PDB file of C-alpha atoms in Angstrom:
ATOM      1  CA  UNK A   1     110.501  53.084 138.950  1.00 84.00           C
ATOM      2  CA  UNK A   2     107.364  51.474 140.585  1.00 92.00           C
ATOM      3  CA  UNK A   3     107.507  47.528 141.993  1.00 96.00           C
ATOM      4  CA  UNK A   4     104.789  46.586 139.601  1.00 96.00           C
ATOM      5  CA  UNK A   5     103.676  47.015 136.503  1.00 96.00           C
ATOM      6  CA  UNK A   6     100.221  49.119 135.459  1.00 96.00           C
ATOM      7  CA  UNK A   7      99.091  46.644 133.679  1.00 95.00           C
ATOM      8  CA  UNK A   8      99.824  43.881 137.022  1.00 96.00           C
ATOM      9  CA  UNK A   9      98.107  46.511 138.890  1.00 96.00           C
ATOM     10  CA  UNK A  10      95.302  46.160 136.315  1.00 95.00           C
ATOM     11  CA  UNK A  11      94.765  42.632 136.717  1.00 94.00           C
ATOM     12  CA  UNK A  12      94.869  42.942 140.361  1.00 93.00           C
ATOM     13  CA  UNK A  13      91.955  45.786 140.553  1.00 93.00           C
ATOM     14  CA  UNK A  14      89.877  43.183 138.132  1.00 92.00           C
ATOM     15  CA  UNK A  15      90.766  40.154 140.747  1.00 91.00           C
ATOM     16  CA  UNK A  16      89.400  42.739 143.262  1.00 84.00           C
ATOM     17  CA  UNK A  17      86.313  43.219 141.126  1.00 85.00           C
ATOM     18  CA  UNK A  18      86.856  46.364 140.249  1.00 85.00           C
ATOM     19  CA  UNK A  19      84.703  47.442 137.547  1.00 83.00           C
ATOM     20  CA  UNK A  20      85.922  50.429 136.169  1.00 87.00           C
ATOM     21  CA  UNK A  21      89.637  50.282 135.425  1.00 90.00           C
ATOM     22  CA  UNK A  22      91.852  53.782 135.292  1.00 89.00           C
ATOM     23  CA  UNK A  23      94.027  54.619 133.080  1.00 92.00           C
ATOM     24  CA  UNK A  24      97.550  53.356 133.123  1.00 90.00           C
ATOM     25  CA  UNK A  25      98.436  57.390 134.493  1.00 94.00           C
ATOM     26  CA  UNK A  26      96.544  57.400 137.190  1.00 93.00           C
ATOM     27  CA  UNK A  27      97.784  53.507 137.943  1.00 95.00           C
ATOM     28  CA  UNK A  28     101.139  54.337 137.442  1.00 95.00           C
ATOM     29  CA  UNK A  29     100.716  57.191 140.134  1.00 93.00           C
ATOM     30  CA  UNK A  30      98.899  54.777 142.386  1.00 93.00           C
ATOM     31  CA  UNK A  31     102.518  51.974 142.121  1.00 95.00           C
ATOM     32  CA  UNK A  32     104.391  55.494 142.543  1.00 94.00           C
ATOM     33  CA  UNK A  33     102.606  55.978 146.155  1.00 89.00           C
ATOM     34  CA  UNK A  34     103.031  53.297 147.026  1.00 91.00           C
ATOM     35  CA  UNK A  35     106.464  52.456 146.240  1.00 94.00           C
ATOM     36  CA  UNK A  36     107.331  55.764 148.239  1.00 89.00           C
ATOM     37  CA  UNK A  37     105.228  54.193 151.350  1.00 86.00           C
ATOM     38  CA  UNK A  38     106.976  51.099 151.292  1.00 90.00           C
ATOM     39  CA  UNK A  39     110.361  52.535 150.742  1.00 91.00           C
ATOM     40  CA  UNK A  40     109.637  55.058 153.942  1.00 86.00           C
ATOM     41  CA  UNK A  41     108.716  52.099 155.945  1.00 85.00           C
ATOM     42  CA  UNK A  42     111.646  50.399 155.206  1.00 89.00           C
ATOM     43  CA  UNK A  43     113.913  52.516 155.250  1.00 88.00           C
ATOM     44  CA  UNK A  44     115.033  51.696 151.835  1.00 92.00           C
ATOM     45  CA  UNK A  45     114.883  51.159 148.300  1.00 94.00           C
ATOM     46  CA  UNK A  46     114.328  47.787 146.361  1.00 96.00           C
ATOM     47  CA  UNK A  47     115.829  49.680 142.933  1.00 96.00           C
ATOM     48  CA  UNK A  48     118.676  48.628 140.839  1.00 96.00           C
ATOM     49  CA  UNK A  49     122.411  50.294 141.651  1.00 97.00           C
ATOM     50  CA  UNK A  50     124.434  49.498 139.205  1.00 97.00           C
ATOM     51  CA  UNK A  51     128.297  51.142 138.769  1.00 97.00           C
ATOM     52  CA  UNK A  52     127.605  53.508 141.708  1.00 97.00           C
ATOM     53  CA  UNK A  53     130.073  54.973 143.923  1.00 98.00           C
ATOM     54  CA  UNK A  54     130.166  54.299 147.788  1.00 97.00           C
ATOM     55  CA  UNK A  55     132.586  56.833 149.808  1.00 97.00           C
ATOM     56  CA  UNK A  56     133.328  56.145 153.261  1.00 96.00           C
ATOM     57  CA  UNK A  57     136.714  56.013 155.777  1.00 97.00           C
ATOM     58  CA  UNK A  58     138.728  52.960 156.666  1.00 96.00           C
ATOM     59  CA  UNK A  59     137.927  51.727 160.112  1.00 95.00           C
ATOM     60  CA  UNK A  60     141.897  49.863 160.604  1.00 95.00           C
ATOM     61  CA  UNK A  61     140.368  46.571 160.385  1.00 96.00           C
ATOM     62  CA  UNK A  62     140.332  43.754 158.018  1.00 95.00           C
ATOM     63  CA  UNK A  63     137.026  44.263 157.035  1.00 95.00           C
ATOM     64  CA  UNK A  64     134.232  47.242 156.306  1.00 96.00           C
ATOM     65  CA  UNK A  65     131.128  47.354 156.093  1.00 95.00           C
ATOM     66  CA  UNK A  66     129.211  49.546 153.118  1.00 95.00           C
ATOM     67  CA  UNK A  67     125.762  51.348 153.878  1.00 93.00           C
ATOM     68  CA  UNK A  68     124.312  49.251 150.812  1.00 93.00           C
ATOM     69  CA  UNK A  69     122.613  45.886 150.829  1.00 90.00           C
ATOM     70  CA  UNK A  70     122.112  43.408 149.208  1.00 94.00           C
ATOM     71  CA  UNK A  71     126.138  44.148 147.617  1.00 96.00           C
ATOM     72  CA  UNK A  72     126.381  42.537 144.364  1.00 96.00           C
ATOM     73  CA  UNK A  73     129.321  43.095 142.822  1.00 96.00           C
ATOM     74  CA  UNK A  74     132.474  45.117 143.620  1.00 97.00           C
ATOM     75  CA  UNK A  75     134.137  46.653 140.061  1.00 97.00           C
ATOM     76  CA  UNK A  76     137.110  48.979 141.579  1.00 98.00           C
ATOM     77  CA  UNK A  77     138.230  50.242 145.055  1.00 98.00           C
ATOM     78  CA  UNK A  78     140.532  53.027 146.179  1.00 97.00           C
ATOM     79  CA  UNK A  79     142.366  53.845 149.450  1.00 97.00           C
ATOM     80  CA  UNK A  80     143.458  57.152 149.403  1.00 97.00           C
ATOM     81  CA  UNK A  81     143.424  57.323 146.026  1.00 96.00           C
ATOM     82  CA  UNK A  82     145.551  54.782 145.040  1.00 97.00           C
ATOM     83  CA  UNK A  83     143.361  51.797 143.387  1.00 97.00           C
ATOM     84  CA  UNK A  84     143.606  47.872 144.598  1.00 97.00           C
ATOM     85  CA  UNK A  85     145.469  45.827 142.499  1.00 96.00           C
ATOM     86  CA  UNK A  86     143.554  43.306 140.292  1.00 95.00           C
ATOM     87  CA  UNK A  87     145.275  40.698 142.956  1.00 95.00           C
ATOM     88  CA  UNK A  88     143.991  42.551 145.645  1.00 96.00           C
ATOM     89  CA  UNK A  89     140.803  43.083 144.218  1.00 95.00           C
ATOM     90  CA  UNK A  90     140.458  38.957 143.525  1.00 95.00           C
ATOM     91  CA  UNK A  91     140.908  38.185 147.294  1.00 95.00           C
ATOM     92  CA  UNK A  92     138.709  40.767 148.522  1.00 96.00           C
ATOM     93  CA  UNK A  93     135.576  38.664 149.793  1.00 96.00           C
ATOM     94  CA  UNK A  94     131.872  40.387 148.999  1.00 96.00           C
ATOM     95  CA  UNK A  95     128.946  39.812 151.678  1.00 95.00           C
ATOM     96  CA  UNK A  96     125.654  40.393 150.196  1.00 92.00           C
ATOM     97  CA  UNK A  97     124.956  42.839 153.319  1.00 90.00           C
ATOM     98  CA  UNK A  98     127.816  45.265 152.452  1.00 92.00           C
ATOM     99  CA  UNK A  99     130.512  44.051 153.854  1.00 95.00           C
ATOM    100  CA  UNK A 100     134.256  43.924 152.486  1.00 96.00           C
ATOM    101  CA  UNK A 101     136.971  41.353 153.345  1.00 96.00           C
ATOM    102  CA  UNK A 102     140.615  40.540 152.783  1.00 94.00           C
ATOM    103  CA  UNK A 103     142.179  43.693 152.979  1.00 96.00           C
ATOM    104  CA  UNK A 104     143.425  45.970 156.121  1.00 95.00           C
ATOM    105  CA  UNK A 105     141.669  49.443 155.778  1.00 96.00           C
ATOM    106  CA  UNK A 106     143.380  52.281 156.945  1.00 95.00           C
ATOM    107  CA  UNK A 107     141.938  53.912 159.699  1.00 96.00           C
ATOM    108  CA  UNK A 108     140.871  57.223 159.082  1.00 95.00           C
ATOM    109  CA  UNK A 109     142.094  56.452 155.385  1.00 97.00           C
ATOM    110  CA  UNK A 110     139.591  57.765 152.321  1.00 98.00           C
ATOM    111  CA  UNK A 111     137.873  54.475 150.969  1.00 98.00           C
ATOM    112  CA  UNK A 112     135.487  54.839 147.685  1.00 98.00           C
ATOM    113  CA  UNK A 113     134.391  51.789 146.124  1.00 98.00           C
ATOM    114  CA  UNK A 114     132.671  51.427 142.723  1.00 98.00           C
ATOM    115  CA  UNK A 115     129.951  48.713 143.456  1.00 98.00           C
ATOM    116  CA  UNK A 116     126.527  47.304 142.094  1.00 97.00           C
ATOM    117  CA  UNK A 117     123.959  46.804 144.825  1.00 97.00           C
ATOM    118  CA  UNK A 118     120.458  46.621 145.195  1.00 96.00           C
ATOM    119  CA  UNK A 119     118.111  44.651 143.503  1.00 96.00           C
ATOM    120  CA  UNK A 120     118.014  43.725 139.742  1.00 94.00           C
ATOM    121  CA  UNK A 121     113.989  43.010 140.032  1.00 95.00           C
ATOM    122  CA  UNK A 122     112.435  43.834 143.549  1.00 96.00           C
ATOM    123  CA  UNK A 123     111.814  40.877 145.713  1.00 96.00           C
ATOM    124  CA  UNK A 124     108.399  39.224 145.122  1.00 96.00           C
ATOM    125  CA  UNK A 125     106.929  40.505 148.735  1.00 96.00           C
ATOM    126  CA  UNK A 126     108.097  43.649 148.201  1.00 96.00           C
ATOM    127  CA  UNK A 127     106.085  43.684 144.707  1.00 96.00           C
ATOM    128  CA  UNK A 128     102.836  41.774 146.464  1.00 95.00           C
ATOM    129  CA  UNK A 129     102.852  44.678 149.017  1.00 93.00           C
ATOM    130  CA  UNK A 130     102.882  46.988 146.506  1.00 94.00           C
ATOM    131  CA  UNK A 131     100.003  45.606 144.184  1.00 95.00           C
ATOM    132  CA  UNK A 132      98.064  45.703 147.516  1.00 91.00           C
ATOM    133  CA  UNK A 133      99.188  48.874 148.770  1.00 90.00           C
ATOM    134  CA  UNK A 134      98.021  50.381 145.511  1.00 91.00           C
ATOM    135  CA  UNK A 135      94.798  48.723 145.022  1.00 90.00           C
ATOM    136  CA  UNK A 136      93.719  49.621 148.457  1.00 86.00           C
ATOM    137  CA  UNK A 137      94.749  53.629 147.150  1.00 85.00           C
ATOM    138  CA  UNK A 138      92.710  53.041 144.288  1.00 85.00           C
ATOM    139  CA  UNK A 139      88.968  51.676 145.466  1.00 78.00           C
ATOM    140  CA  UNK A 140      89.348  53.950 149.246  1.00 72.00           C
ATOM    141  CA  UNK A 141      90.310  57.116 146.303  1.00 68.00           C
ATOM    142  CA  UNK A 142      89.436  59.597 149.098  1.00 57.00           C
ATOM    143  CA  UNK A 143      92.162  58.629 151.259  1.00 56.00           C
ATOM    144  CA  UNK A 144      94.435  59.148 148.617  1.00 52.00           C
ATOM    145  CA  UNK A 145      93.098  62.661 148.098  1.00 57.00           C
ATOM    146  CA  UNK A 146      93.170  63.241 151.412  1.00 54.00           C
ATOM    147  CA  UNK A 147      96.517  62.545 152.022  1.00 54.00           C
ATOM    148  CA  UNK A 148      97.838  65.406 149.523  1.00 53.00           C
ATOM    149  CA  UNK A 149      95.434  67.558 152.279  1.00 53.00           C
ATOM    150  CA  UNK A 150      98.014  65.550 155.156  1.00 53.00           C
ATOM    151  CA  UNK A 151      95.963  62.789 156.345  1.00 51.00           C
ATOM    152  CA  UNK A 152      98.052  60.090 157.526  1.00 54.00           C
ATOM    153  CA  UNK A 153      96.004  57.015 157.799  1.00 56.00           C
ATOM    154  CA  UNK A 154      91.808  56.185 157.862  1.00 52.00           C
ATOM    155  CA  UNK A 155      90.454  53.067 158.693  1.00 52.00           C
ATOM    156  CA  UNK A 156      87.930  52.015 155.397  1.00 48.00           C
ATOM    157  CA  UNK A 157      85.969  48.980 155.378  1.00 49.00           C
ATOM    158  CA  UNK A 158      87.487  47.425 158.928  1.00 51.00           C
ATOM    159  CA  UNK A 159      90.693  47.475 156.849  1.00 49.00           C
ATOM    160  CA  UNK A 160      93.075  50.333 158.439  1.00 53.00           C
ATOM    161  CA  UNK A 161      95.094  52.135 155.326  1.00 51.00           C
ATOM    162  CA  UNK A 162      97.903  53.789 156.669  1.00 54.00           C
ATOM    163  CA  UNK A 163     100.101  56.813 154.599  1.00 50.00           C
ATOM    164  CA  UNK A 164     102.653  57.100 157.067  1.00 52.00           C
ATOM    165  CA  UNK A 165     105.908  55.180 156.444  1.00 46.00           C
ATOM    166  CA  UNK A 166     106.353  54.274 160.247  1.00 46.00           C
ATOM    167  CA  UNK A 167     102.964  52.972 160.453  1.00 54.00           C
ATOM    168  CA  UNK A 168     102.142  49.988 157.957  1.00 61.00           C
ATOM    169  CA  UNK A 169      99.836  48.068 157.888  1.00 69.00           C
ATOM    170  CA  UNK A 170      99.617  44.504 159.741  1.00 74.00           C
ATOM    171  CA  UNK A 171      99.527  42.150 156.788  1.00 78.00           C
ATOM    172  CA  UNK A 172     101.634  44.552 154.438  1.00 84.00           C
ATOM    173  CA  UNK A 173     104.282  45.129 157.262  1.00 82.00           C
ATOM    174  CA  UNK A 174     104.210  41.025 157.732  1.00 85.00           C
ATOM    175  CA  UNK A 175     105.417  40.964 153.471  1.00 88.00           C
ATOM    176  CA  UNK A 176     107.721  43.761 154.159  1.00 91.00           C
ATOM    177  CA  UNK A 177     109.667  42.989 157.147  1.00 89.00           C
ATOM    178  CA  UNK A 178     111.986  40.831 156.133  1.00 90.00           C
ATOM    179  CA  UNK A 179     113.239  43.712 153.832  1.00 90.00           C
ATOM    180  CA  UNK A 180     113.287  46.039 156.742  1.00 87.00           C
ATOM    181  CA  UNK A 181     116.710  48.210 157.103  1.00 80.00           C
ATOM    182  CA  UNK A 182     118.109  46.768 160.479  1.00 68.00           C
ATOM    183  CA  UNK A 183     117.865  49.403 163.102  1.00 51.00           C
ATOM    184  CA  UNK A 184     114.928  50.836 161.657  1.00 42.00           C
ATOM    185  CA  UNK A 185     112.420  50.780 164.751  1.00 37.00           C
ATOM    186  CA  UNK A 186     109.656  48.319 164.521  1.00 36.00           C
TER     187      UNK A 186
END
């Protein structure tokens, strides 16, 4: 599902002075692409998780660390197959970037963990960016069309739009990069 709303995207393209306002398909389409650029730039999504199931093995230290972020909740774990206690479950500290306290994982041992991360509404940048990203699709419509042909970015206007996740643009990478997957090159 897109960061923003058609109807947000809408009122944005109006803002913008945009006269002629598509129809909510063709701005759903525009939040689509650019809700795929964002997530290729950051290496990540900004959707809601809930109830899904992380598999991964024990490291044989007191503490793991999940490829999900931000971790919200932590419902049921197993090592091995054999499921934490509810006592075991209770001491088990949750950090909101994925990682797992209070209990020794075996190494090598077969951890799965039923957990809820992600985000419940995407972060107000990351929803800005998006608005912008896809009313700067909309009023430069060849680059759009273009970039089904392969074109990766065009400079329109003195303002540089960019289809390529590794390349954002300045002021929508400045939104975005707190939300950045760590490691992901800048």
């Amino acid at each position: 599902m897109a960061y923003a709303t058609a109807d947000e995207l809408a009122a944005r393209l109006t803002r913008d002075g945009v006269s002629s306002i598509p129809s909510g398909e063709v701005l759903s389409g525009l939040l689509e692409d650019a809700k795929d650029l964002i997530d290729g730039w950051c290496q990540r999504d900004f959707d809601d998780h809930p109830d899904d199931t992380v598999a991964l093995d024990g490291n044989g230290l007191d503490e793991i660390l999940l490829p999900v972020s931000p971790l919200r909740s932590v419902s049921a774990v197993s090592v091995d197959g054999t499921a934490l206690t509810a006592a075991e479950l209770a001491e088990l500290e949750v950090l909101s970037h994925g990682c797992l306290r209070g209990y020794t994982w075996l190494r090598d041992a077969r951890v799965v963990v039923i957990c809820t991360w992600g985000y419940a509404t995407p972060p107000e940048k990351v929803k800005r960016a998006c608005l912008l990203l896809a009313s700067r699709l909309h009023r430069h419509k060849g680059v759009r069309e273009k970039a089904a042909q392969g074109l990766r970015s065009q400079s329109v206007e003195g303002v540089s739009i960019s289809l390529d996740p590794q390349d954002m643009d300045r002021d929508l990478g400045l939104l975005l990069k707190p939300y950045r997957r760590r490691g992901a090159c800048a």
